[in-house]
mmCIF file of C-alpha atoms and ligand atoms in Angstrom:
data_model
loop_
_atom_site.group_PDB
_atom_site.id
_atom_site.type_symbol
_atom_site.label_atom_id
_atom_site.label_comp_id
_atom_site.label_asym_id
_atom_site.label_seq_id
_atom_site.Cartn_x
_atom_site.Cartn_y
_atom_site.Cartn_z
ATOM 1 C CA MET A 1025 -16.160 18.828 5.891
ATOM 2 C CA GLU A 1026 -18.817 21.210 7.155
ATOM 3 C CA GLN A 1027 -21.507 18.397 6.868
ATOM 4 C CA CYS A 1028 -19.305 15.862 8.805
ATOM 5 C CA ALA A 1029 -18.747 18.499 11.659
ATOM 6 C CA CYS A 1030 -22.598 18.865 11.660
ATOM 7 C CA VAL A 1031 -23.396 15.247 12.312
ATOM 8 C CA GLU A 1032 -20.216 14.960 14.731
ATOM 9 C CA ARG A 1033 -21.927 17.681 16.795
ATOM 10 C CA GLU A 1034 -24.999 15.718 17.043
ATOM 11 C CA LEU A 1035 -23.215 12.568 18.029
ATOM 12 C CA ASP A 1036 -21.317 14.487 20.649
ATOM 13 C CA LYS A 1037 -24.582 15.301 22.124
ATOM 14 C CA VAL A 1038 -25.823 11.884 22.121
ATOM 15 C CA LEU A 1039 -22.726 10.483 23.733
ATOM 16 C CA GLN A 1040 -22.749 12.910 26.334
ATOM 17 C CA LYS A 1041 -26.338 12.139 27.103
ATOM 18 C CA PHE A 1042 -25.319 8.435 27.240
ATOM 19 C CA LEU A 1043 -22.553 9.006 29.619
ATOM 20 C CA THR A 1044 -24.615 11.275 31.944
ATOM 21 C CA TYR A 1045 -27.391 8.635 31.905
ATOM 22 C CA GLY A 1046 -24.851 5.762 32.444
ATOM 23 C CA GLN A 1047 -23.605 7.467 35.528
ATOM 24 C CA HIS A 1048 -27.211 8.554 36.819
ATOM 25 C CA CYS A 1049 -28.302 4.962 36.245
ATOM 26 C CA GLU A 1050 -25.330 3.586 38.122
ATOM 27 C CA GLN A 1051 -25.929 5.925 41.138
ATOM 28 C CA SER A 1052 -29.712 5.476 41.278
ATOM 29 C CA LEU A 1053 -29.464 1.930 41.276
ATOM 30 C CA GLY A 1054 -26.663 1.745 43.910
ATOM 31 C CA GLU A 1055 -28.718 3.836 46.227
ATOM 32 C CA LEU A 1056 -31.654 1.413 45.741
ATOM 33 C CA LEU A 1057 -29.699 -1.615 46.188
ATOM 34 C CA HIS A 1058 -28.073 -0.170 49.403
ATOM 35 C CA TYR A 1059 -31.723 0.724 50.552
ATOM 36 C CA VAL A 1060 -33.135 -2.830 49.813
ATOM 37 C CA GLY A 1061 -30.052 -4.343 51.460
ATOM 38 C CA GLN A 1062 -30.641 -2.308 54.693
ATOM 39 C CA LEU A 1063 -34.356 -3.280 54.764
ATOM 40 C CA ARG A 1064 -33.356 -6.808 54.071
ATOM 41 C CA ALA A 1065 -31.039 -6.844 56.904
ATOM 42 C CA GLU A 1066 -33.777 -5.458 59.171
ATOM 43 C CA LEU A 1067 -36.084 -8.018 58.081
ATOM 44 C CA ALA A 1068 -33.780 -10.711 58.748
ATOM 45 C CA GLY A 1069 -33.134 -9.604 62.231
ATOM 46 C CA ALA A 1070 -36.763 -9.502 62.816
ATOM 47 C CA ALA A 1071 -37.170 -12.896 61.428
ATOM 48 C CA LEU A 1072 -34.305 -14.315 63.972
ATOM 49 C CA GLN A 1073 -36.120 -12.837 66.843
ATOM 50 C CA GLY A 1074 -39.266 -14.530 65.737
ATOM 51 C CA THR A 1075 -41.393 -11.343 66.069
ATOM 52 C CA PRO A 1076 -44.341 -10.824 63.841
ATOM 53 C CA LEU A 1077 -43.857 -8.193 61.050
ATOM 54 C CA SER A 1078 -44.143 -4.782 62.793
ATOM 55 C CA ALA A 1079 -46.215 -2.117 61.448
ATOM 56 C CA THR A 1080 -43.298 0.061 60.796
ATOM 57 C CA LEU A 1081 -41.393 -2.599 58.877
ATOM 58 C CA SER A 1082 -44.478 -3.297 56.837
ATOM 59 C CA LEU A 1083 -44.614 0.232 55.902
ATOM 60 C CA MET A 1084 -41.004 0.351 54.946
ATOM 61 C CA MET A 1085 -41.449 -2.560 52.870
ATOM 62 C CA SER A 1086 -44.361 -0.801 50.899
ATOM 63 C CA GLN A 1087 -42.347 2.275 50.674
ATOM 64 C CA CYS A 1088 -39.289 0.276 49.363
ATOM 65 C CA CYS A 1089 -41.547 -1.082 46.816
ATOM 66 C CA ARG A 1090 -42.927 1.986 45.557
ATOM 67 C CA LYS A 1091 -39.206 3.465 45.343
ATOM 68 C CA ILE A 1092 -38.156 0.658 43.387
ATOM 69 C CA LYS A 1093 -41.135 1.324 40.854
ATOM 70 C CA ASP A 1094 -40.468 5.014 40.654
ATOM 71 C CA THR A 1095 -36.703 4.599 40.071
ATOM 72 C CA VAL A 1096 -37.144 1.998 37.313
ATOM 73 C CA GLN A 1097 -40.000 4.143 35.642
ATOM 74 C CA LYS A 1098 -37.833 7.390 35.989
ATOM 75 C CA LEU A 1099 -34.818 5.407 34.422
ATOM 76 C CA ALA A 1100 -36.956 4.003 31.607
ATOM 77 C CA SER A 1101 -38.454 7.400 30.735
ATOM 78 C CA ASP A 1102 -34.904 8.866 30.834
ATOM 79 C CA HIS A 1103 -33.823 6.190 28.464
ATOM 80 C CA LYS A 1104 -36.608 6.958 26.175
ATOM 81 C CA ASP A 1105 -35.592 10.480 26.057
ATOM 82 C CA ILE A 1106 -32.125 9.580 24.674
ATOM 83 C CA HIS A 1107 -34.084 8.101 21.639
ATOM 84 C CA SER A 1108 -34.993 11.483 20.379
ATOM 85 C CA SER A 1109 -31.324 12.558 20.306
ATOM 86 C CA VAL A 1110 -30.423 9.327 18.484
ATOM 87 C CA SER A 1111 -32.955 9.892 15.871
ATOM 88 C CA ARG A 1112 -31.606 13.394 15.680
ATOM 89 C CA VAL A 1113 -28.475 12.195 14.690
ATOM 90 C CA GLY A 1114 -29.996 9.925 11.868
ATOM 91 C CA LYS A 1115 -31.973 13.232 10.580
ATOM 92 C CA ALA A 1116 -28.757 14.988 10.602
ATOM 93 C CA ILE A 1117 -27.068 12.403 8.396
ATOM 94 C CA ASP A 1118 -30.148 12.717 5.991
ATOM 95 C CA ARG A 1119 -30.047 16.238 6.037
ATOM 96 C CA ASN A 1120 -26.340 16.611 5.359
ATOM 97 C CA PHE A 1121 -25.542 13.734 3.028
ATOM 98 C CA ASP A 1122 -26.922 12.719 -0.272
ATOM 99 C CA SER A 1123 -28.408 9.245 0.093
ATOM 100 C CA GLU A 1124 -29.364 8.808 -3.488
ATOM 101 C CA ILE A 1125 -25.972 7.691 -5.169
ATOM 102 C CA CYS A 1126 -27.377 4.619 -7.013
ATOM 103 C CA GLY A 1127 -27.973 7.006 -10.166
ATOM 104 C CA ILE A 1128 -24.385 7.216 -10.758
ATOM 105 C CA VAL A 1129 -23.699 3.540 -10.751
ATOM 106 C CA SER A 1130 -24.433 1.665 -14.081
ATOM 107 C CA ASP A 1131 -27.004 -0.845 -13.462
ATOM 108 C CA ALA A 1132 -25.008 -3.357 -15.349
ATOM 109 C CA VAL A 1133 -22.390 -3.307 -12.719
ATOM 110 C CA TRP A 1134 -24.731 -5.706 -10.670
ATOM 111 C CA ASP A 1135 -25.625 -7.916 -13.799
ATOM 112 C CA ALA A 1136 -23.702 -10.941 -12.646
ATOM 113 C CA ARG A 1137 -24.860 -10.453 -9.208
ATOM 114 C CA GLU A 1138 -23.555 -13.556 -7.785
ATOM 115 C CA GLN A 1139 -20.079 -13.206 -9.343
ATOM 116 C CA GLN A 1140 -19.758 -9.523 -8.185
ATOM 117 C CA GLN A 1141 -20.895 -10.493 -4.734
ATOM 118 C CA GLN A 1142 -18.022 -12.928 -4.560
ATOM 119 C CA ILE A 1143 -15.625 -10.432 -5.876
ATOM 120 C CA LEU A 1144 -16.792 -8.049 -3.165
ATOM 121 C CA GLN A 1145 -16.555 -10.547 -0.566
ATOM 122 C CA MET A 1146 -13.084 -11.337 -1.595
ATOM 123 C CA ALA A 1147 -11.908 -7.876 -1.503
ATOM 124 C CA ILE A 1148 -13.420 -7.293 2.004
ATOM 125 C CA VAL A 1149 -11.660 -10.526 3.199
ATOM 126 C CA GLU A 1150 -8.292 -9.320 1.935
ATOM 127 C CA HIS A 1151 -8.769 -5.985 3.634
ATOM 128 C CA LEU A 1152 -9.538 -7.693 7.030
ATOM 129 C CA TYR A 1153 -6.657 -10.058 6.598
ATOM 130 C CA GLN A 1154 -4.495 -6.925 5.884
ATOM 131 C CA GLN A 1155 -5.696 -5.009 8.904
ATOM 132 C CA GLY A 1156 -4.849 -8.106 11.010
ATOM 133 C CA MET A 1157 -8.196 -8.847 11.890
ATOM 134 C CA LEU A 1158 -7.753 -12.398 11.162
ATOM 135 C CA SER A 1159 -10.733 -13.923 13.167
ATOM 136 C CA VAL A 1160 -13.204 -11.834 11.480
ATOM 137 C CA ALA A 1161 -11.836 -12.730 8.151
ATOM 138 C CA GLU A 1162 -12.076 -16.234 8.862
ATOM 139 C CA GLU A 1163 -15.705 -15.862 10.130
ATOM 140 C CA LEU A 1164 -16.810 -14.089 6.896
ATOM 141 C CA CYS A 1165 -15.149 -16.614 4.795
ATOM 142 C CA GLN A 1166 -17.185 -19.335 6.638
ATOM 143 C CA GLU A 1167 -20.416 -17.420 6.434
ATOM 144 C CA SER A 1168 -20.279 -16.487 2.793
ATOM 145 C CA THR A 1169 -18.620 -19.984 2.132
ATOM 146 C CA LEU A 1170 -15.754 -18.356 0.274
ATOM 147 C CA ASN A 1171 -12.844 -20.775 -0.274
ATOM 148 C CA VAL A 1172 -9.560 -18.774 0.648
ATOM 149 C CA ASP A 1173 -6.608 -21.217 0.211
ATOM 150 C CA LEU A 1174 -3.578 -21.133 2.527
ATOM 151 C CA ASP A 1175 -1.187 -19.634 -0.032
ATOM 152 C CA PHE A 1176 -3.346 -16.520 -0.094
ATOM 153 C CA LYS A 1177 -3.582 -16.074 3.527
ATOM 154 C CA GLN A 1178 -0.118 -17.125 4.562
ATOM 155 C CA PRO A 1179 1.803 -13.775 3.649
ATOM 156 C CA PHE A 1180 -1.004 -11.694 5.721
ATOM 157 C CA LEU A 1181 -0.518 -14.090 8.705
ATOM 158 C CA GLU A 1182 3.320 -13.629 8.680
ATOM 159 C CA LEU A 1183 3.186 -10.074 8.354
ATOM 160 C CA ASN A 1184 0.682 -9.556 11.128
ATOM 161 C CA ARG A 1185 2.529 -11.828 13.537
ATOM 162 C CA ILE A 1186 5.689 -9.844 12.984
ATOM 163 C CA LEU A 1187 3.740 -6.750 13.167
ATOM 164 C CA GLU A 1188 2.258 -7.458 16.361
ATOM 165 C CA ALA A 1189 5.635 -8.405 17.909
ATOM 166 C CA LEU A 1190 6.844 -5.033 16.675
ATOM 167 C CA HIS A 1191 4.035 -3.304 18.458
ATOM 168 C CA GLU A 1192 5.105 -5.076 21.572
ATOM 169 C CA GLN A 1193 8.575 -3.780 21.070
ATOM 170 C CA ASP A 1194 9.781 -7.264 20.346
ATOM 171 C CA LEU A 1195 12.195 -6.978 17.352
ATOM 172 C CA GLY A 1196 13.117 -10.852 17.199
ATOM 173 C CA PRO A 1197 10.510 -11.945 14.466
ATOM 174 C CA ALA A 1198 11.094 -8.882 12.243
ATOM 175 C CA LEU A 1199 14.915 -9.452 12.499
ATOM 176 C CA GLU A 1200 14.633 -12.853 11.787
ATOM 177 C CA TRP A 1201 12.265 -12.239 8.630
ATOM 178 C CA ALA A 1202 14.792 -9.349 7.614
ATOM 179 C CA VAL A 1203 17.959 -11.502 7.680
ATOM 180 C CA SER A 1204 16.215 -14.352 5.728
ATOM 181 C CA HIS A 1205 15.084 -11.817 3.135
ATOM 182 C CA ARG A 1206 18.354 -9.840 3.064
ATOM 183 C CA GLN A 1207 19.223 -10.043 -0.653
ATOM 184 C CA ARG A 1208 15.814 -9.364 -1.679
ATOM 185 C CA LEU A 1209 15.588 -6.280 0.556
ATOM 186 C CA LEU A 1210 18.668 -4.964 -0.705
ATOM 187 C CA GLU A 1211 17.679 -5.013 -4.152
ATOM 188 C CA LEU A 1212 14.489 -2.945 -3.079
ATOM 189 C CA ASN A 1213 16.965 -0.554 -1.513
ATOM 190 C CA SER A 1214 15.476 -1.206 1.818
ATOM 191 C CA SER A 1215 17.216 -0.285 5.066
ATOM 192 C CA LEU A 1216 14.847 -2.376 7.071
ATOM 193 C CA GLU A 1217 17.347 -4.771 8.353
ATOM 194 C CA PHE A 1218 19.839 -1.932 9.466
ATOM 195 C CA LYS A 1219 16.963 -0.017 11.017
ATOM 196 C CA LEU A 1220 16.159 -3.078 13.188
ATOM 197 C CA HIS A 1221 19.612 -3.741 14.267
ATOM 198 C CA ARG A 1222 19.870 0.171 15.247
ATOM 199 C CA LEU A 1223 16.744 -0.101 17.406
ATOM 200 C CA HIS A 1224 18.268 -3.059 19.072
ATOM 201 C CA PHE A 1225 21.389 -1.174 19.653
ATOM 202 C CA ILE A 1226 19.581 1.834 21.123
ATOM 203 C CA ARG A 1227 17.528 -0.512 23.412
ATOM 204 C CA LEU A 1228 20.979 -1.622 24.917
ATOM 205 C CA LEU A 1229 22.054 1.867 25.148
ATOM 206 C CA ALA A 1230 19.089 2.674 27.044
ATOM 207 C CA GLY A 1231 20.171 -0.092 29.482
ATOM 208 C CA GLY A 1232 22.908 2.131 30.751
ATOM 209 C CA PRO A 1233 26.615 1.588 31.350
ATOM 210 C CA GLU A 1234 26.146 -2.146 32.417
ATOM 211 C CA LYS A 1235 24.799 -2.732 28.713
ATOM 212 C CA GLN A 1236 28.110 -1.086 27.273
ATOM 213 C CA LEU A 1237 29.923 -4.154 26.229
ATOM 214 C CA GLU A 1238 26.862 -6.006 25.057
ATOM 215 C CA ALA A 1239 26.093 -3.042 22.983
ATOM 216 C CA LEU A 1240 29.778 -2.839 21.672
ATOM 217 C CA SER A 1241 29.689 -6.319 20.556
ATOM 218 C CA TYR A 1242 26.268 -5.933 18.910
ATOM 219 C CA ALA A 1243 27.747 -3.053 16.853
ATOM 220 C CA ARG A 1244 29.149 -5.654 14.750
ATOM 221 C CA HIS A 1245 25.932 -6.296 13.001
ATOM 222 C CA PHE A 1246 26.292 -3.032 11.414
ATOM 223 C CA GLN A 1247 29.356 -4.005 9.638
ATOM 224 C CA PRO A 1248 27.438 -4.906 6.227
ATOM 225 C CA PHE A 1249 25.609 -1.688 6.454
ATOM 226 C CA ALA A 1250 28.929 0.441 7.022
ATOM 227 C CA ARG A 1251 29.099 1.987 3.478
ATOM 228 C CA LEU A 1252 25.304 3.000 3.093
ATOM 229 C CA HIS A 1253 24.726 4.143 6.678
ATOM 230 C CA GLN A 1254 28.029 5.322 7.773
ATOM 231 C CA ARG A 1255 26.726 8.597 9.278
ATOM 232 C CA GLU A 1256 24.074 6.827 11.364
ATOM 233 C CA ILE A 1257 26.582 4.398 12.700
ATOM 234 C CA GLN A 1258 28.910 7.097 13.701
ATOM 235 C CA VAL A 1259 26.230 8.754 15.482
ATOM 236 C CA MET A 1260 25.461 5.646 17.390
ATOM 237 C CA MET A 1261 29.011 4.886 18.213
ATOM 238 C CA GLY A 1262 29.221 8.648 19.512
ATOM 239 C CA SER A 1263 26.612 8.096 21.901
ATOM 240 C CA LEU A 1264 28.617 5.668 23.636
ATOM 241 C CA VAL A 1265 30.677 8.340 25.242
ATOM 242 C CA TYR A 1266 27.645 9.387 27.275
ATOM 243 C CA LEU A 1267 26.446 6.090 28.376
ATOM 244 C CA ARG A 1268 27.877 6.768 31.860
ATOM 245 C CA LEU A 1269 26.075 10.439 32.201
ATOM 246 C CA GLY A 1270 22.819 9.112 30.743
ATOM 247 C CA LEU A 1271 22.056 9.145 27.208
ATOM 248 C CA GLU A 1272 18.601 11.162 28.106
ATOM 249 C CA LYS A 1273 20.750 13.926 29.176
ATOM 250 C CA SER A 1274 23.086 13.927 26.349
ATOM 251 C CA PRO A 1275 23.158 15.557 22.480
ATOM 252 C CA TYR A 1276 22.101 11.873 21.592
ATOM 253 C CA CYS A 1277 18.806 11.932 23.505
ATOM 254 C CA HIS A 1278 16.724 11.874 20.007
ATOM 255 C CA LEU A 1279 18.109 8.277 19.794
ATOM 256 C CA LEU A 1280 15.671 7.170 22.640
ATOM 257 C CA ASP A 1281 12.674 8.781 20.937
ATOM 258 C CA ASN A 1282 9.752 6.321 20.750
ATOM 259 C CA SER A 1283 8.761 7.593 17.282
ATOM 260 C CA HIS A 1284 11.325 5.355 16.058
ATOM 261 C CA TRP A 1285 8.934 2.396 16.798
ATOM 262 C CA ALA A 1286 6.225 3.855 14.740
ATOM 263 C CA GLU A 1287 8.813 4.337 12.080
ATOM 264 C CA ILE A 1288 9.997 0.715 12.005
ATOM 265 C CA CYS A 1289 6.368 -0.595 11.757
ATOM 266 C CA GLU A 1290 5.810 1.662 8.811
ATOM 267 C CA THR A 1291 9.202 0.824 7.291
ATOM 268 C CA PHE A 1292 8.474 -2.977 7.729
ATOM 269 C CA THR A 1293 4.840 -2.703 6.402
ATOM 270 C CA ARG A 1294 6.009 -0.844 3.480
ATOM 271 C CA ASP A 1295 9.135 -3.153 2.594
ATOM 272 C CA ALA A 1296 7.553 -6.272 3.381
ATOM 273 C CA CYS A 1297 4.493 -5.574 1.323
ATOM 274 C CA SER A 1298 6.500 -4.652 -1.709
ATOM 275 C CA LEU A 1299 8.656 -7.672 -1.311
ATOM 276 C CA LEU A 1300 5.736 -10.036 -1.126
ATOM 277 C CA GLY A 1301 3.946 -8.269 -3.951
ATOM 278 C CA LEU A 1302 1.076 -6.942 -1.723
ATOM 279 C CA SER A 1303 -0.257 -3.429 -1.748
ATOM 280 C CA VAL A 1304 0.504 -1.421 1.517
ATOM 281 C CA GLU A 1305 -3.118 -0.440 1.430
ATOM 282 C CA SER A 1306 -5.652 -3.035 0.658
ATOM 283 C CA PRO A 1307 -7.352 -2.523 -2.746
ATOM 284 C CA LEU A 1308 -10.810 -2.100 -0.707
ATOM 285 C CA SER A 1309 -9.537 1.012 1.337
ATOM 286 C CA VAL A 1310 -7.973 2.485 -1.735
ATOM 287 C CA SER A 1311 -11.243 2.152 -3.755
ATOM 288 C CA PHE A 1312 -13.224 3.340 -0.863
ATOM 289 C CA ALA A 1313 -10.919 6.373 -0.686
ATOM 290 C CA SER A 1314 -11.074 7.036 -4.418
ATOM 291 C CA GLY A 1315 -14.818 6.571 -4.279
ATOM 292 C CA CYS A 1316 -15.193 9.366 -1.676
ATOM 293 C CA VAL A 1317 -13.043 11.756 -4.083
ATOM 294 C CA ALA A 1318 -14.917 10.832 -6.982
ATOM 295 C CA LEU A 1319 -18.529 10.759 -5.778
ATOM 296 C CA PRO A 1320 -19.287 14.436 -5.409
ATOM 297 C CA VAL A 1321 -17.731 15.141 -9.060
ATOM 298 C CA LEU A 1322 -19.881 12.335 -10.431
ATOM 299 C CA MET A 1323 -22.862 13.419 -8.656
ATOM 300 C CA ASN A 1324 -22.532 16.967 -9.900
ATOM 301 C CA ILE A 1325 -21.940 15.540 -13.461
ATOM 302 C CA LYS A 1326 -25.120 13.451 -13.063
ATOM 303 C CA ALA A 1327 -27.085 16.370 -12.271
ATOM 304 C CA VAL A 1328 -25.885 18.308 -15.262
ATOM 305 C CA VAL A 1329 -26.506 15.536 -17.553
ATOM 306 C CA ASP A 1330 -29.906 14.839 -16.118
ATOM 307 C CA GLN A 1331 -30.628 18.613 -16.223
ATOM 308 C CA ARG A 1332 -29.752 19.195 -19.793
ATOM 309 C CA GLN A 1333 -31.367 16.045 -20.706
ATOM 310 C CA CYS A 1334 -27.925 15.121 -22.856
ATOM 311 C CA THR A 1335 -28.400 11.374 -22.834
ATOM 312 C CA GLY A 1336 -25.629 9.010 -24.177
ATOM 313 C CA VAL A 1337 -22.922 11.248 -22.658
ATOM 314 C CA TRP A 1338 -22.224 8.707 -19.952
ATOM 315 C CA SER A 1339 -23.166 5.390 -21.365
ATOM 316 C CA HIS A 1340 -19.977 3.310 -21.475
ATOM 317 C CA LYS A 1341 -20.123 0.812 -18.773
ATOM 318 C CA ASP A 1342 -16.264 0.823 -17.871
ATOM 319 C CA GLU A 1343 -15.714 4.492 -18.554
ATOM 320 C CA LEU A 1344 -16.256 7.785 -16.484
ATOM 321 C CA PRO A 1345 -17.699 10.976 -18.511
ATOM 322 C CA ILE A 1346 -14.768 13.044 -17.168
ATOM 323 C CA GLU A 1347 -10.983 12.601 -15.699
ATOM 324 C CA ILE A 1348 -11.002 12.606 -12.063
ATOM 325 C CA GLU A 1349 -7.986 13.760 -10.356
ATOM 326 C CA LEU A 1350 -7.255 11.222 -7.442
ATOM 327 C CA GLY A 1351 -3.937 12.654 -6.357
ATOM 328 C CA MET A 1352 -0.498 11.353 -6.495
ATOM 329 C CA LYS A 1353 -1.184 8.678 -3.972
ATOM 330 C CA CYS A 1354 -3.285 6.793 -6.483
ATOM 331 C CA TRP A 1355 -0.819 7.086 -9.357
ATOM 332 C CA TYR A 1356 0.126 3.387 -9.919
ATOM 333 C CA HIS A 1357 1.517 3.170 -13.290
ATOM 334 C CA SER A 1358 1.740 5.426 -16.498
ATOM 335 C CA VAL A 1359 -1.247 5.521 -18.880
ATOM 336 C CA PHE A 1360 -0.941 6.564 -22.566
ATOM 337 C CA ALA A 1361 -3.594 8.423 -24.231
ATOM 338 C CA CYS A 1362 -3.436 8.258 -27.903
ATOM 339 C CA PRO A 1363 -2.440 11.664 -29.444
ATOM 340 C CA ILE A 1364 -4.649 11.098 -32.532
ATOM 341 C CA LEU A 1365 -7.753 9.307 -31.114
ATOM 342 C CA ARG A 1366 -7.542 11.010 -27.805
ATOM 343 C CA GLN A 1367 -8.319 7.775 -26.009
ATOM 344 C CA GLN A 1368 -6.715 6.078 -23.506
ATOM 345 C CA THR A 1369 -4.844 2.925 -24.829
ATOM 346 C CA SER A 1370 -5.843 -0.588 -23.645
ATOM 347 C CA ASP A 1371 -4.925 -4.104 -24.029
ATOM 348 C CA SER A 1372 -7.256 -4.335 -27.284
ATOM 349 C CA ASN A 1373 -5.906 -0.923 -28.605
ATOM 350 C CA PRO A 1374 -2.296 -0.908 -27.360
ATOM 351 C CA PRO A 1375 0.154 1.800 -28.102
ATOM 352 C CA ILE A 1376 2.393 1.226 -31.030
ATOM 353 C CA LYS A 1377 6.009 3.019 -31.754
ATOM 354 C CA LEU A 1378 6.313 3.753 -35.226
ATOM 355 C CA ILE A 1379 10.061 3.662 -36.838
ATOM 356 C CA CYS A 1380 10.278 7.489 -36.341
ATOM 357 C CA GLY A 1381 9.884 7.119 -32.783
ATOM 358 C CA HIS A 1382 6.358 8.626 -32.416
ATOM 359 C CA VAL A 1383 3.760 6.652 -30.615
ATOM 360 C CA ILE A 1384 0.017 6.306 -31.695
ATOM 361 C CA SER A 1385 -2.643 3.836 -30.969
ATOM 362 C CA ARG A 1386 -3.135 0.646 -33.069
ATOM 363 C CA ASP A 1387 -6.666 1.986 -34.015
ATOM 364 C CA ALA A 1388 -5.148 5.270 -35.020
ATOM 365 C CA LEU A 1389 -2.581 3.280 -37.044
ATOM 366 C CA ASN A 1390 -5.040 1.252 -38.738
ATOM 367 C CA LYS A 1391 -7.214 4.322 -39.788
ATOM 368 C CA LEU A 1392 -4.113 6.074 -41.173
ATOM 369 C CA ILE A 1393 -3.025 3.393 -43.548
ATOM 370 C CA ASN A 1394 -3.485 4.376 -47.075
ATOM 371 C CA GLY A 1395 -2.611 2.066 -49.635
ATOM 372 C CA GLY A 1396 -0.433 -0.288 -47.562
ATOM 373 C CA LYS A 1397 1.669 2.678 -46.485
ATOM 374 C CA LEU A 1398 1.550 4.768 -43.294
ATOM 375 C CA LYS A 1399 2.523 8.310 -43.284
ATOM 376 C CA CYS A 1400 3.470 9.446 -39.617
ATOM 377 C CA PRO A 1401 1.051 12.050 -38.481
ATOM 378 C CA TYR A 1402 3.756 14.117 -36.889
ATOM 379 C CA CYS A 1403 6.833 13.688 -38.845
ATOM 380 C CA PRO A 1404 5.154 12.815 -42.085
ATOM 381 C CA MET A 1405 7.694 9.848 -42.389
ATOM 382 C CA GLU A 1406 6.549 7.221 -44.911
ATOM 383 C CA GLN A 1407 6.861 3.670 -43.470
ATOM 384 C CA ASN A 1408 5.568 0.144 -43.477
ATOM 385 C CA PRO A 1409 2.758 -0.135 -40.980
ATOM 386 C CA ALA A 1410 3.871 -3.664 -39.985
ATOM 387 C CA ASP A 1411 7.191 -2.092 -38.535
ATOM 388 C CA GLY A 1412 5.395 -0.363 -35.710
ATOM 389 C CA LYS A 1413 6.316 -1.990 -32.390
ATOM 390 C CA ARG A 1414 3.884 -2.392 -29.392
ATOM 391 C CA ILE A 1415 5.066 -0.805 -26.300
ATOM 392 C CA ILE A 1416 4.151 -1.526 -22.785
ATOM 393 C CA PHE A 1417 3.913 1.115 -20.038
HETATM 394 ZN ZN1 ZN B 2564 6.965 10.264 -36.904
#
């Protein structure tokens, strides 16, 4: 963090310089324009009278030319001075961050370069779609001749259309979507539809006493949610009492809080993503964030490995030399490590449940077979190895 702050300080200096330069530039050019304009008017005046160019005017003209030259030169040299500050930022980055990170990436990662590149491009495109930067994503698809079919794009397009409307405080598209996906949302335990209706109701309340009737009639939308959200509905009904007085001065003023809008965007993104089978954060941003956490640890390990010259510690292409804690946010599914071989199970070496209930990996099971029989390493129950069942986490 200290390193980031260090670079940020240099960056602030440059930005400040740019700002001052911009203002100075604007002012000097403005003055110059004014001066030239005045001179031009005088020249035009003289031309109208048909008099030859007076000595004063000719002197003024040469003065003006000199002034223009001086000002432009001064601005150019000031601009040059900023370059040194910009390059200081570059130096600060070099000084504070390790640039050499290639060492911790296995060379084999880029073996099938073309294919890898396509995977990376696809990840970037998906990220851009997810961020709502549709035109940038399209541009990248075209430039990289990536073929993304409509089925892939469609959910992102729809999501973004609705989110954009929500940002504009337009509940219509989101409500329409929630109603048409009601059943599946309920299966997800989602309260999205209720929250959208509630927000619409609150907006009516904010309209004051003249919206009272409309609000009351809108309240029928809460009926399907009466059991699950009883308390919240009671609060909203209670707030009607204060409509005449003004909700903002009542104990219900929290209903008008703007944070509800941010919350609804979050709820919609989360629930719609899980319904459409998309991750809330794009795989690219998750990988990037994980990489930022893992990189310092891996670089330390690499340094130790190099220093002690213990080759072969880190040779597996798809395996890290140590476990790296990425935090709860990155827990997606359970993993099972075989208690016998102390290895994480995989598709080729899946976990097997023995009839006694103990679980070991298939490789361990194969190793433990003795004369067609298997003795559980935990409870020593003897059993037929074929009775073990594969389990899926
Ligand atoms: Zn057992």
